[in-house]
Short mmCIF file of C-alpha atoms and ligand atoms in Angstrom, two decimals:
data_model
loop_
_atom_site.label_atom_id
_atom_site.label_comp_id
_atom_site.label_asym_id
_atom_site.label_seq_id
_atom_site.Cartn_x
_atom_site.Cartn_y
_atom_site.Cartn_z
CA MET A 164 -79.08 54.53 -219.53
CA THR A 165 -78.31 56.19 -222.66
CA LYS A 166 -81.31 58.02 -223.97
CA ASN A 167 -82.24 60.10 -226.87
CA LYS A 168 -79.14 62.70 -227.28
CA ILE A 169 -80.35 66.30 -227.77
CA SER A 170 -78.31 69.18 -228.99
CA LEU A 171 -77.22 70.96 -225.98
CA VAL A 172 -74.90 73.96 -225.02
CA ASP A 173 -74.62 73.60 -221.48
CA THR A 174 -74.06 77.06 -219.96
CA ASP A 175 -72.70 75.76 -216.45
CA ILE A 176 -70.30 73.24 -215.85
CA HIS A 177 -68.04 73.36 -212.66
CA GLU A 178 -64.43 71.81 -213.58
CA ARG A 179 -62.59 71.93 -210.13
CA VAL A 180 -58.94 72.61 -209.46
CA GLN A 181 -57.15 71.34 -206.44
CA TYR A 182 -54.28 73.57 -205.29
CA ARG A 183 -51.60 71.18 -206.00
CA ASP A 184 -52.74 71.17 -209.47
CA ILE A 185 -51.70 74.99 -209.88
CA VAL A 186 -48.80 75.37 -207.39
CA ASP A 187 -46.32 74.67 -209.79
CA ARG A 188 -47.65 77.61 -212.12
CA LEU A 189 -47.03 80.09 -209.44
CA ASP A 190 -44.06 82.50 -208.62
CA GLU A 191 -42.77 82.87 -205.35
CA PRO A 192 -43.48 83.89 -202.74
CA PHE A 193 -47.32 82.86 -203.49
CA ARG A 194 -46.15 79.03 -204.15
CA HIS A 195 -44.42 78.87 -200.89
CA TYR A 196 -47.54 79.93 -198.87
CA ILE A 197 -49.53 77.37 -200.56
CA GLU A 198 -46.77 74.44 -200.21
CA ASN A 199 -45.37 75.28 -196.76
CA CYS A 200 -47.79 77.67 -195.11
CA HIS A 201 -51.04 75.59 -195.78
CA TRP A 202 -52.73 78.85 -197.40
CA ILE A 203 -56.26 78.22 -198.49
CA GLN A 204 -58.72 80.76 -199.56
CA GLU A 205 -60.97 81.71 -196.89
CA LYS A 206 -63.78 80.04 -196.78
CA HIS A 207 -67.29 80.74 -195.10
CA MET A 208 -70.08 77.94 -195.67
CA PRO A 209 -70.98 76.87 -192.08
CA TYR A 210 -73.50 74.37 -193.02
CA THR A 211 -73.05 70.72 -192.65
CA GLN A 212 -73.93 70.37 -196.07
CA PRO A 213 -77.26 69.87 -197.99
CA SER A 214 -77.08 66.34 -199.42
CA VAL A 215 -75.35 63.05 -199.59
CA ALA A 216 -72.18 64.15 -200.55
CA GLY A 217 -71.56 67.74 -199.72
CA VAL A 218 -72.22 70.04 -202.40
CA ASP A 219 -71.52 67.35 -205.15
CA ARG A 220 -73.55 64.85 -206.79
CA ALA A 221 -72.58 61.66 -204.72
CA ASP A 222 -72.04 59.64 -208.22
CA ALA A 223 -69.70 62.30 -209.58
CA ILE A 224 -67.15 61.71 -207.00
CA LEU A 225 -64.14 59.88 -208.68
CA PRO A 226 -63.76 56.20 -208.19
CA ASP A 227 -60.35 56.86 -206.63
CA GLY A 228 -61.74 59.54 -204.31
CA ARG A 229 -60.78 62.81 -206.06
CA PRO A 230 -63.40 65.59 -205.67
CA ALA A 231 -66.13 65.71 -208.34
CA GLY A 232 -65.55 67.70 -211.38
CA SER A 233 -61.60 67.01 -211.19
CA ASP A 234 -61.09 64.62 -213.88
CA LEU A 235 -62.08 65.62 -217.56
CA GLY A 236 -61.90 61.93 -218.68
CA PHE A 237 -64.66 61.00 -215.94
CA MET A 238 -66.79 64.15 -216.95
CA GLN A 239 -66.65 63.32 -220.44
CA GLU A 240 -67.90 59.97 -219.51
CA GLN A 241 -70.38 60.80 -216.83
CA LEU A 242 -71.78 64.05 -218.76
CA LEU A 243 -70.42 65.06 -222.10
CA ASP A 244 -70.72 61.60 -223.98
CA GLU A 245 -73.61 60.46 -221.94
CA ILE A 246 -75.99 63.71 -222.53
CA GLY A 247 -74.18 64.36 -226.03
CA HIS A 248 -73.04 67.82 -225.32
CA GLU A 249 -72.62 70.11 -228.31
CA PHE A 250 -70.76 72.78 -226.12
CA GLY A 251 -70.21 73.34 -222.47
CA ILE A 252 -68.95 76.27 -220.78
CA LEU A 253 -66.74 75.94 -217.53
CA THR A 254 -67.53 78.19 -214.56
CA SER A 255 -65.06 76.65 -212.15
CA ALA A 256 -65.60 75.78 -208.40
CA LEU A 257 -65.70 78.41 -205.80
CA ASP A 258 -62.04 77.80 -204.66
CA PRO A 259 -60.18 79.79 -205.99
CA SER A 260 -62.65 82.56 -206.42
CA PRO A 261 -60.07 85.33 -206.93
CA SER A 262 -62.36 88.29 -207.10
CA SER A 263 -63.97 86.91 -203.88
CA MET A 264 -60.80 87.14 -201.86
CA HIS A 265 -60.63 89.75 -199.03
CA GLY A 266 -57.22 91.32 -198.95
CA TRP A 267 -54.02 90.21 -200.42
CA HIS A 268 -54.86 91.31 -204.12
CA GLU A 269 -51.67 90.15 -205.37
CA MET A 270 -52.00 86.28 -204.44
CA ALA A 271 -55.42 86.89 -205.93
CA ALA A 272 -54.21 88.00 -209.09
CA ALA A 273 -51.37 85.31 -209.37
CA LEU A 274 -54.04 82.76 -208.43
CA ALA A 275 -56.12 84.26 -211.81
CA THR A 276 -53.41 83.73 -213.91
CA ALA A 277 -52.44 80.30 -212.87
CA TYR A 278 -56.10 79.22 -212.80
CA ASN A 279 -56.64 80.47 -216.56
CA ASP A 280 -53.53 78.74 -217.85
CA TRP A 281 -54.36 75.52 -216.08
CA GLN A 282 -57.87 75.58 -217.46
CA ILE A 283 -56.74 76.22 -221.00
CA GLU A 284 -54.17 73.50 -220.73
CA ASN A 285 -56.11 70.67 -219.30
CA TRP A 286 -59.69 71.54 -220.25
CA LEU A 287 -59.87 73.89 -223.11
CA ASP A 288 -57.02 72.49 -225.20
CA LYS A 289 -58.19 69.00 -224.41
CA ASP A 290 -61.99 68.85 -225.35
CA GLU A 291 -63.20 70.62 -228.40
CA ARG A 292 -66.71 71.09 -226.68
CA LEU A 293 -65.54 72.80 -223.63
CA TYR A 294 -65.27 76.84 -223.65
CA GLY A 295 -63.90 78.88 -220.42
CA SER A 296 -64.14 81.80 -218.47
CA VAL A 297 -61.52 84.15 -217.63
CA HIS A 298 -61.08 84.47 -213.91
CA ILE A 299 -59.71 88.05 -212.65
CA ALA A 300 -59.10 89.46 -209.49
CA ALA A 301 -61.23 92.44 -209.94
CA GLN A 302 -60.50 94.32 -206.73
CA ASP A 303 -57.14 94.99 -208.43
CA ARG A 304 -58.78 96.55 -211.39
CA ASP A 305 -55.80 97.36 -213.37
CA GLU A 306 -54.17 93.57 -212.91
CA ALA A 307 -57.75 92.38 -213.74
CA VAL A 308 -57.68 94.41 -217.09
CA LYS A 309 -54.11 93.19 -217.83
CA GLU A 310 -55.28 89.37 -217.07
CA ILE A 311 -58.02 89.90 -219.72
CA GLU A 312 -55.69 91.36 -222.20
CA ARG A 313 -53.42 88.50 -221.62
CA VAL A 314 -56.07 85.39 -221.95
CA GLY A 315 -59.36 87.09 -223.39
CA SER A 316 -58.37 86.41 -227.03
CA HIS A 317 -57.91 82.77 -226.35
CA PRO A 318 -60.35 81.40 -228.99
CA LYS A 319 -62.16 79.23 -226.52
CA MET A 320 -62.41 81.93 -223.61
CA VAL A 321 -66.13 83.16 -223.89
CA GLN A 322 -66.75 85.41 -220.82
CA VAL A 323 -65.13 86.65 -217.87
CA LEU A 324 -66.39 85.22 -214.72
CA LEU A 325 -67.40 87.71 -211.75
CA PRO A 326 -68.48 86.28 -208.46
CA ILE A 327 -71.92 87.60 -206.83
CA ASP A 328 -70.50 88.10 -203.31
CA ASP A 329 -69.87 91.48 -201.50
CA ILE A 330 -69.25 93.63 -204.63
CA MET A 331 -72.00 95.52 -206.50
CA TRP A 332 -70.54 95.26 -209.99
CA GLY A 333 -72.32 98.16 -211.58
CA GLU A 334 -69.67 100.60 -209.84
CA PRO A 335 -67.97 102.81 -211.99
CA TYR A 336 -64.56 101.60 -210.62
CA TYR A 337 -65.17 98.28 -212.41
CA HIS A 338 -65.89 99.58 -215.87
CA PRO A 339 -62.56 99.14 -217.20
CA ILE A 340 -63.19 95.36 -216.63
CA PHE A 341 -66.31 95.70 -218.85
CA GLU A 342 -64.55 97.88 -221.44
CA ALA A 343 -61.85 95.16 -221.98
CA ALA A 344 -64.31 92.29 -221.96
CA GLU A 345 -66.34 94.11 -224.70
CA LYS A 346 -62.88 94.72 -226.57
CA HIS A 347 -62.07 90.96 -226.60
CA ASN A 348 -65.97 89.91 -227.32
CA LEU A 349 -66.08 88.47 -223.83
CA MET A 350 -69.50 88.26 -222.00
CA ILE A 351 -69.80 88.81 -218.32
CA GLY A 352 -70.77 85.70 -216.78
CA MET A 353 -72.11 85.84 -213.15
CA HIS A 354 -72.22 83.08 -210.29
CA HIS A 355 -73.09 83.30 -206.79
CA ASN A 356 -70.41 83.17 -204.25
CA GLU A 357 -70.45 82.83 -200.58
CA PRO A 358 -72.35 84.52 -198.94
CA PRO A 359 -74.27 86.17 -201.56
CA VAL A 360 -77.67 86.77 -199.47
CA TYR A 361 -78.77 87.67 -195.85
CA TYR A 362 -76.96 91.14 -195.74
CA GLY A 363 -73.69 89.48 -196.22
CA LYS A 364 -74.08 87.11 -193.55
CA TRP A 365 -75.23 83.54 -193.62
CA PRO A 366 -78.67 82.64 -192.49
CA ARG A 367 -79.21 79.76 -190.07
CA TYR A 368 -80.09 77.10 -192.66
CA PHE A 369 -78.95 76.12 -195.77
CA ILE A 370 -82.26 75.79 -197.21
CA GLU A 371 -82.95 79.55 -196.32
CA TRP A 372 -79.51 80.51 -198.25
CA HIS A 373 -80.48 78.48 -201.24
CA THR A 374 -83.82 79.88 -201.59
CA LEU A 375 -82.82 83.31 -201.70
CA ILE A 376 -80.08 83.33 -204.15
CA PRO A 377 -82.07 84.69 -206.78
CA THR A 378 -82.29 87.74 -204.68
CA ALA A 379 -78.49 88.14 -204.92
CA HIS A 380 -78.74 87.88 -208.77
CA MET A 381 -81.39 90.50 -208.66
CA LYS A 382 -79.24 93.10 -206.88
CA GLN A 383 -76.38 92.60 -209.41
CA ILE A 384 -78.47 93.08 -212.71
CA THR A 385 -80.12 96.14 -210.96
CA SER A 386 -76.76 97.33 -210.14
CA MET A 387 -75.37 97.04 -213.79
CA MET A 388 -78.54 98.34 -215.01
CA PHE A 389 -78.98 101.67 -213.23
CA ASN A 390 -75.09 102.31 -213.22
CA GLY A 391 -75.54 102.48 -216.75
CA VAL A 392 -73.29 99.53 -217.75
CA PHE A 393 -75.40 98.07 -220.69
CA GLU A 394 -75.69 101.50 -222.29
CA LYS A 395 -72.13 102.38 -221.89
CA PHE A 396 -71.17 98.94 -223.42
CA PRO A 397 -73.88 98.16 -225.67
CA ASN A 398 -72.14 94.86 -226.77
CA LEU A 399 -71.52 93.31 -223.52
CA GLY A 400 -73.90 90.86 -222.18
CA LEU A 401 -74.45 89.42 -218.83
CA MET A 402 -75.01 85.80 -218.41
CA MET A 403 -76.70 85.27 -214.89
CA ILE A 404 -75.60 81.63 -213.68
CA GLU A 405 -77.42 79.39 -211.15
CA GLY A 406 -80.00 81.92 -209.99
CA GLY A 407 -83.06 80.21 -211.64
CA PHE A 408 -85.27 82.01 -213.74
CA THR A 409 -88.55 82.83 -212.32
CA PHE A 410 -87.72 85.91 -211.07
CA ILE A 411 -87.32 87.45 -214.32
CA PRO A 412 -90.91 88.93 -215.14
CA HIS A 413 -91.01 90.47 -211.54
CA LEU A 414 -87.82 92.29 -211.91
CA MET A 415 -88.64 93.46 -215.25
CA TRP A 416 -91.74 94.86 -214.14
CA LYS A 417 -90.32 96.35 -210.91
CA MET A 418 -87.54 98.07 -212.90
CA ASP A 419 -89.81 99.41 -215.57
CA GLN A 420 -92.24 100.83 -213.18
CA GLN A 421 -89.22 102.36 -211.03
CA PHE A 422 -87.84 103.95 -214.26
CA ARG A 423 -90.92 105.74 -215.42
CA ASP A 424 -91.05 107.36 -212.00
CA LEU A 425 -87.39 107.89 -211.32
CA ARG A 426 -85.86 108.24 -214.61
CA HIS A 427 -84.78 111.75 -213.77
CA GLU A 428 -82.01 110.10 -211.49
CA VAL A 429 -80.48 107.95 -214.33
CA PRO A 430 -80.73 109.96 -217.46
CA TRP A 431 -78.17 108.04 -219.00
CA LEU A 432 -80.75 104.82 -219.49
CA LYS A 433 -82.00 105.44 -223.13
CA ARG A 434 -84.04 102.20 -223.07
CA LYS A 435 -86.39 100.61 -220.85
CA PRO A 436 -85.00 98.24 -218.35
CA SER A 437 -86.71 95.43 -219.64
CA GLN A 438 -85.66 96.18 -222.94
CA ILE A 439 -82.31 96.24 -221.81
CA MET A 440 -82.49 92.92 -220.20
CA LYS A 441 -84.21 91.50 -223.12
CA GLU A 442 -81.26 92.44 -225.22
CA GLN A 443 -78.30 91.94 -222.75
CA VAL A 444 -79.08 89.64 -220.05
CA ARG A 445 -79.47 86.01 -220.35
CA PHE A 446 -80.31 83.43 -217.61
CA THR A 447 -79.09 79.74 -216.90
CA THR A 448 -81.93 77.77 -216.25
CA GLN A 449 -80.69 75.62 -213.22
CA PRO A 450 -81.89 75.14 -210.40
CA ALA A 451 -85.27 74.88 -212.50
CA GLU A 452 -88.19 75.01 -210.06
CA GLU A 453 -90.66 72.14 -210.92
CA LEU A 454 -93.02 73.82 -213.35
CA THR A 455 -95.98 72.50 -215.25
CA LYS A 456 -95.86 73.18 -218.98
CA LYS A 457 -98.66 75.46 -218.75
CA GLU A 458 -96.75 77.31 -215.70
CA PHE A 459 -93.59 77.46 -217.67
CA MET A 460 -95.14 78.81 -220.81
CA SER A 461 -96.90 81.25 -219.17
CA LEU A 462 -93.93 82.48 -217.48
CA LEU A 463 -92.20 83.01 -220.95
CA GLU A 464 -94.81 85.00 -221.94
CA GLN A 465 -94.52 87.14 -219.02
CA MET A 466 -91.04 87.69 -220.04
CA GLY A 467 -92.15 88.89 -223.43
CA THR A 468 -89.34 86.62 -225.18
CA ASP A 469 -88.25 83.03 -225.26
CA GLU A 470 -84.68 84.12 -226.15
CA MET A 471 -83.52 84.62 -222.52
CA LEU A 472 -83.16 81.00 -220.81
CA CYS A 473 -80.04 79.05 -221.76
CA PHE A 474 -80.09 75.50 -220.31
CA SER A 475 -77.59 74.42 -217.75
CA THR A 476 -76.88 71.32 -215.92
CA ASP A 477 -74.46 72.76 -212.94
CA TYR A 478 -72.80 69.43 -213.23
CA PRO A 479 -71.28 67.70 -210.86
CA HIS A 480 -73.06 69.65 -207.85
CA TRP A 481 -75.82 68.08 -206.16
CA ASP A 482 -78.50 70.38 -207.36
CA TYR A 483 -77.63 69.15 -211.06
CA ASP A 484 -80.46 69.36 -213.57
CA SER A 485 -80.81 66.54 -215.98
CA PRO A 486 -81.33 67.96 -219.64
CA HIS A 487 -84.01 65.08 -220.08
CA ARG A 488 -86.00 65.84 -216.83
CA ALA A 489 -85.61 69.27 -215.37
CA LEU A 490 -87.97 71.34 -217.59
CA PRO A 491 -91.33 70.43 -218.81
CA ASN A 492 -91.80 69.18 -222.48
CA MET A 493 -91.80 71.79 -225.05
CA ASP A 494 -91.95 72.03 -228.81
CA PRO A 495 -89.14 71.28 -230.80
CA GLU A 496 -88.38 74.94 -231.83
CA LEU A 497 -88.55 76.34 -228.46
CA LYS A 498 -86.34 73.41 -227.05
CA ARG A 499 -83.85 74.21 -229.70
CA LYS A 500 -83.68 77.81 -228.49
CA ILE A 501 -83.56 77.12 -224.85
CA PHE A 502 -80.99 74.22 -225.10
CA SER A 503 -78.75 75.70 -227.48
CA GLU A 504 -79.47 78.69 -229.84
CA ASN A 505 -79.86 81.10 -227.12
CA ALA A 506 -76.62 80.53 -225.65
CA LYS A 507 -74.86 80.34 -229.28
CA ASN A 508 -76.49 83.78 -230.12
CA PHE A 509 -75.17 85.17 -226.91
CA TYR A 510 -71.93 84.30 -226.86
CA PRO A 511 -70.08 85.75 -229.77
CA LYS A 512 -67.26 83.37 -229.70
CA LEU A 513 -69.12 80.03 -229.70
CA PRO A 514 -69.50 78.60 -233.25
CA ASN A 515 -72.85 79.45 -234.62
CA PRO A 516 -73.14 78.35 -238.32
CA GLU A 517 -76.67 79.52 -238.53
CA GLU A 518 -75.42 83.02 -238.04
CA GLY A 519 -73.43 82.55 -241.15
CA MET B 236 -89.60 37.71 -216.51
CA ARG B 237 -91.79 36.64 -213.57
CA GLU B 238 -89.07 36.01 -210.90
CA GLN B 239 -85.41 36.06 -210.36
CA VAL B 240 -82.73 35.74 -208.18
CA VAL B 241 -81.15 39.12 -207.52
CA CYS B 242 -78.58 38.32 -204.99
CA LYS B 243 -77.60 36.25 -201.97
CA LYS B 244 -78.86 37.16 -198.52
CA SER B 245 -75.22 37.32 -197.41
CA ASP B 246 -74.48 39.79 -200.37
CA ILE B 247 -76.18 42.72 -198.44
CA GLU B 248 -75.80 43.48 -194.61
CA PRO B 249 -78.65 44.89 -192.71
CA GLY B 250 -78.86 48.62 -192.93
CA GLU B 251 -77.11 48.60 -196.66
CA MET B 252 -78.28 48.46 -200.18
CA LYS B 253 -77.12 47.08 -203.51
CA LYS B 254 -78.09 47.37 -207.20
CA SER B 255 -79.13 44.34 -209.27
CA THR B 256 -80.94 43.61 -212.39
CA PHE B 257 -84.51 42.03 -212.81
CA GLY B 258 -85.07 41.30 -216.44
CA LYS B 259 -83.76 44.45 -218.28
CA GLN B 260 -84.92 46.83 -215.33
CA ASP B 261 -82.14 48.13 -212.73
CA VAL B 262 -83.50 47.39 -209.53
CA LEU B 263 -82.18 48.49 -205.78
CA ILE B 264 -82.26 45.92 -203.16
CA CYS B 265 -82.37 47.25 -199.64
CA ARG B 266 -81.92 45.21 -196.50
CA THR B 267 -83.17 47.21 -193.32
CA PRO B 268 -81.60 46.88 -190.03
CA ASP B 269 -84.29 44.42 -188.96
CA GLY B 270 -83.02 41.96 -191.78
CA GLU B 271 -86.04 42.46 -194.27
CA PHE B 272 -85.39 42.77 -197.85
CA TYR B 273 -87.00 45.46 -200.33
CA ALA B 274 -86.56 46.18 -203.91
CA PHE B 275 -87.09 49.24 -205.79
CA MET B 276 -86.71 50.67 -209.26
CA ASN B 277 -82.88 51.89 -209.17
CA GLN B 278 -83.86 55.29 -210.71
CA CYS B 279 -85.01 58.53 -208.78
CA ILE B 280 -88.52 59.40 -209.63
CA HIS B 281 -87.48 63.22 -209.71
CA GLN B 282 -84.53 63.48 -212.35
CA GLY B 283 -83.61 59.83 -212.61
CA ALA B 284 -80.49 59.49 -210.51
CA PRO B 285 -79.12 55.97 -210.10
CA LEU B 286 -80.21 55.40 -206.54
CA ASP B 287 -77.73 52.95 -205.55
CA ARG B 288 -75.08 55.75 -205.67
CA GLY B 289 -76.97 57.72 -203.03
CA MET B 290 -76.92 56.42 -199.03
CA ILE B 291 -79.24 54.41 -196.90
CA CYS B 292 -79.54 56.28 -193.92
CA GLY B 293 -81.96 57.62 -191.14
CA ALA B 294 -83.95 60.72 -191.04
CA THR B 295 -84.93 63.71 -189.11
CA THR B 296 -88.68 63.46 -188.26
CA GLU B 297 -91.51 65.67 -188.36
CA GLU B 298 -91.62 65.30 -184.38
CA SER B 299 -88.77 67.73 -184.39
CA GLU B 300 -89.71 71.07 -183.00
CA PRO B 301 -87.84 74.09 -184.53
CA GLY B 302 -84.26 74.27 -183.48
CA GLY B 303 -83.99 70.42 -182.59
CA TYR B 304 -83.44 67.35 -184.33
CA GLU B 305 -85.33 63.92 -183.83
CA TYR B 306 -83.59 61.45 -185.95
CA CYS B 307 -84.89 58.04 -186.57
CA HIS B 308 -85.68 55.46 -188.99
CA LYS B 309 -81.83 54.58 -189.02
CA GLY B 310 -81.38 52.17 -192.26
CA GLU B 311 -84.74 52.84 -193.43
CA ILE B 312 -84.33 55.57 -195.65
CA ILE B 313 -82.81 55.96 -199.04
CA ARG B 314 -81.41 59.28 -199.80
CA CYS B 315 -81.01 60.23 -203.65
CA PRO B 316 -77.40 60.94 -204.75
CA TRP B 317 -78.52 64.13 -206.57
CA HIS B 318 -81.02 66.31 -204.89
CA GLY B 319 -81.13 64.15 -201.75
CA ARG B 320 -84.92 63.77 -201.61
CA GLU B 321 -85.52 60.79 -198.94
CA PHE B 322 -87.50 57.81 -199.50
CA ASP B 323 -89.14 55.52 -196.87
CA ILE B 324 -88.11 51.89 -197.34
CA LYS B 325 -90.64 50.55 -194.81
CA ASN B 326 -93.68 53.03 -196.33
CA GLU B 327 -93.53 51.78 -199.88
CA GLY B 328 -90.86 54.05 -200.82
CA ARG B 329 -92.53 57.04 -200.30
CA MET B 330 -90.98 60.35 -200.16
CA LEU B 331 -90.76 61.87 -196.83
CA ALA B 332 -91.66 65.55 -198.18
CA ASN B 333 -94.21 64.28 -200.40
CA PRO B 334 -95.76 60.90 -199.38
CA ASP B 335 -98.01 61.03 -202.56
CA LYS B 336 -94.90 59.95 -204.70
CA LYS B 337 -93.15 56.98 -204.47
CA ILE B 338 -90.40 54.76 -206.00
CA PRO B 339 -91.88 51.76 -207.86
CA SER B 340 -91.26 48.85 -206.09
CA PHE B 341 -91.14 45.07 -206.32
CA LYS B 342 -91.95 41.97 -204.44
CA VAL B 343 -89.31 40.22 -202.59
CA ARG B 344 -89.06 36.99 -201.09
CA VAL B 345 -86.35 34.99 -199.68
CA GLU B 346 -85.50 31.31 -200.27
CA ASP B 347 -82.80 29.92 -198.27
CA GLU B 348 -79.87 31.95 -199.30
CA ASP B 349 -81.57 33.34 -202.39
CA VAL B 350 -83.18 36.89 -202.49
CA ILE B 351 -85.78 36.63 -205.04
CA VAL B 352 -87.47 39.34 -206.98
CA TYR B 353 -90.97 38.85 -208.37
CA LYS B 354 -93.99 40.22 -210.02
S1 FES C 227 -83.15 62.99 -208.96
FE1 FES C 227 -83.53 62.16 -206.87
S2 FES C 227 -83.66 63.83 -206.17
FE2 FES C 227 -83.60 64.67 -207.98
#
């Protein structure tokens, strides 16, 4: 099923760790808790799962039964070689998600460190197309900053990954994390976790939860915006991962209108929110709603820029978007931007020959 | 290619499916629990997933009232391995959520042990 290859920077690929893969990298007592006490991160999703194989593409499960996303060779064959990726950015699975853990910050910090080393050794160092995300345990801000200092200068780490969960990331407490990220030319990648919507709880049905994910993304952008993160750290960019993009014009209009009325409260904002978004916030495209070409072009017009969208597949998850089929046809220049240039211009550490 | 033997009857148990080829085309041969055979294009009409990697199953039906599940058509529904869209084998491969759309199908007949797809 080989089709025409397209030049692609895929901004959301989920590689998956199993605890047994990283347990050797953990010191005691953490290792003991996992090996002998069956510790796993608390999980919340109450649904019977949405599709044929849980949250994964049924055809991405490995022939030997290992979970989707856990083997580089298989990912190369099914995704990177098949599509012809130029670059792919790893965003991990949800477990472990150190910043989402409640309590036991020491364990969270140890897991983040083990995960980062595992990611570098098994993925970033093994496939030149793959770039990575720094995991941190943000609850322990100072440890998080240390971890960014430790691995943030790795040439293939392009962002610090923060989950969208029950923390509002604009809070000044977290600003040192943004400072450390900016210092290392890392962007912030933000991906929803569990449960990001419905007042911190789960709605009755998965379809409700999945429909409302963009609302959680909107909350975080709003929090970062009005807490002045983008003004304080002008070289920092925020990549909103897996919330779709059709809400962007609404959020820009809403924030601008609010700003005109209520600027008095947030005098540190020197630019219009929509301007800040255009300059510092980007969005991965998946899960793309099915738009006609006319609808898609009109949406871009409402955004006032075609430089905010960055294509993503979300491989190997069930709601994977095919680079050949997910978005309407577009002219080659626009396609180049959305499928590759926008991401290259956003991540300072991605090779970008055109910038010279 | 006007017709071709795509598999043996005994290759597919009732309620199962299997991929094969018809000329250059990847096809999906389905056998419903009543023993009948059907053939479809083995590519999802949404984003092109290989349907044979999905599952053949039943479906919750629109007779379900809020909060309760009516489940039937067991073995008569193809569910896509990616986004889980459901296609009704016995209703020309129409999508449950949008019956205007259907997976292209092929004619099938059985001669002795041979399952034959033809145009
Ligand atoms: S590709 Fe089959 S449901 Fe999307």
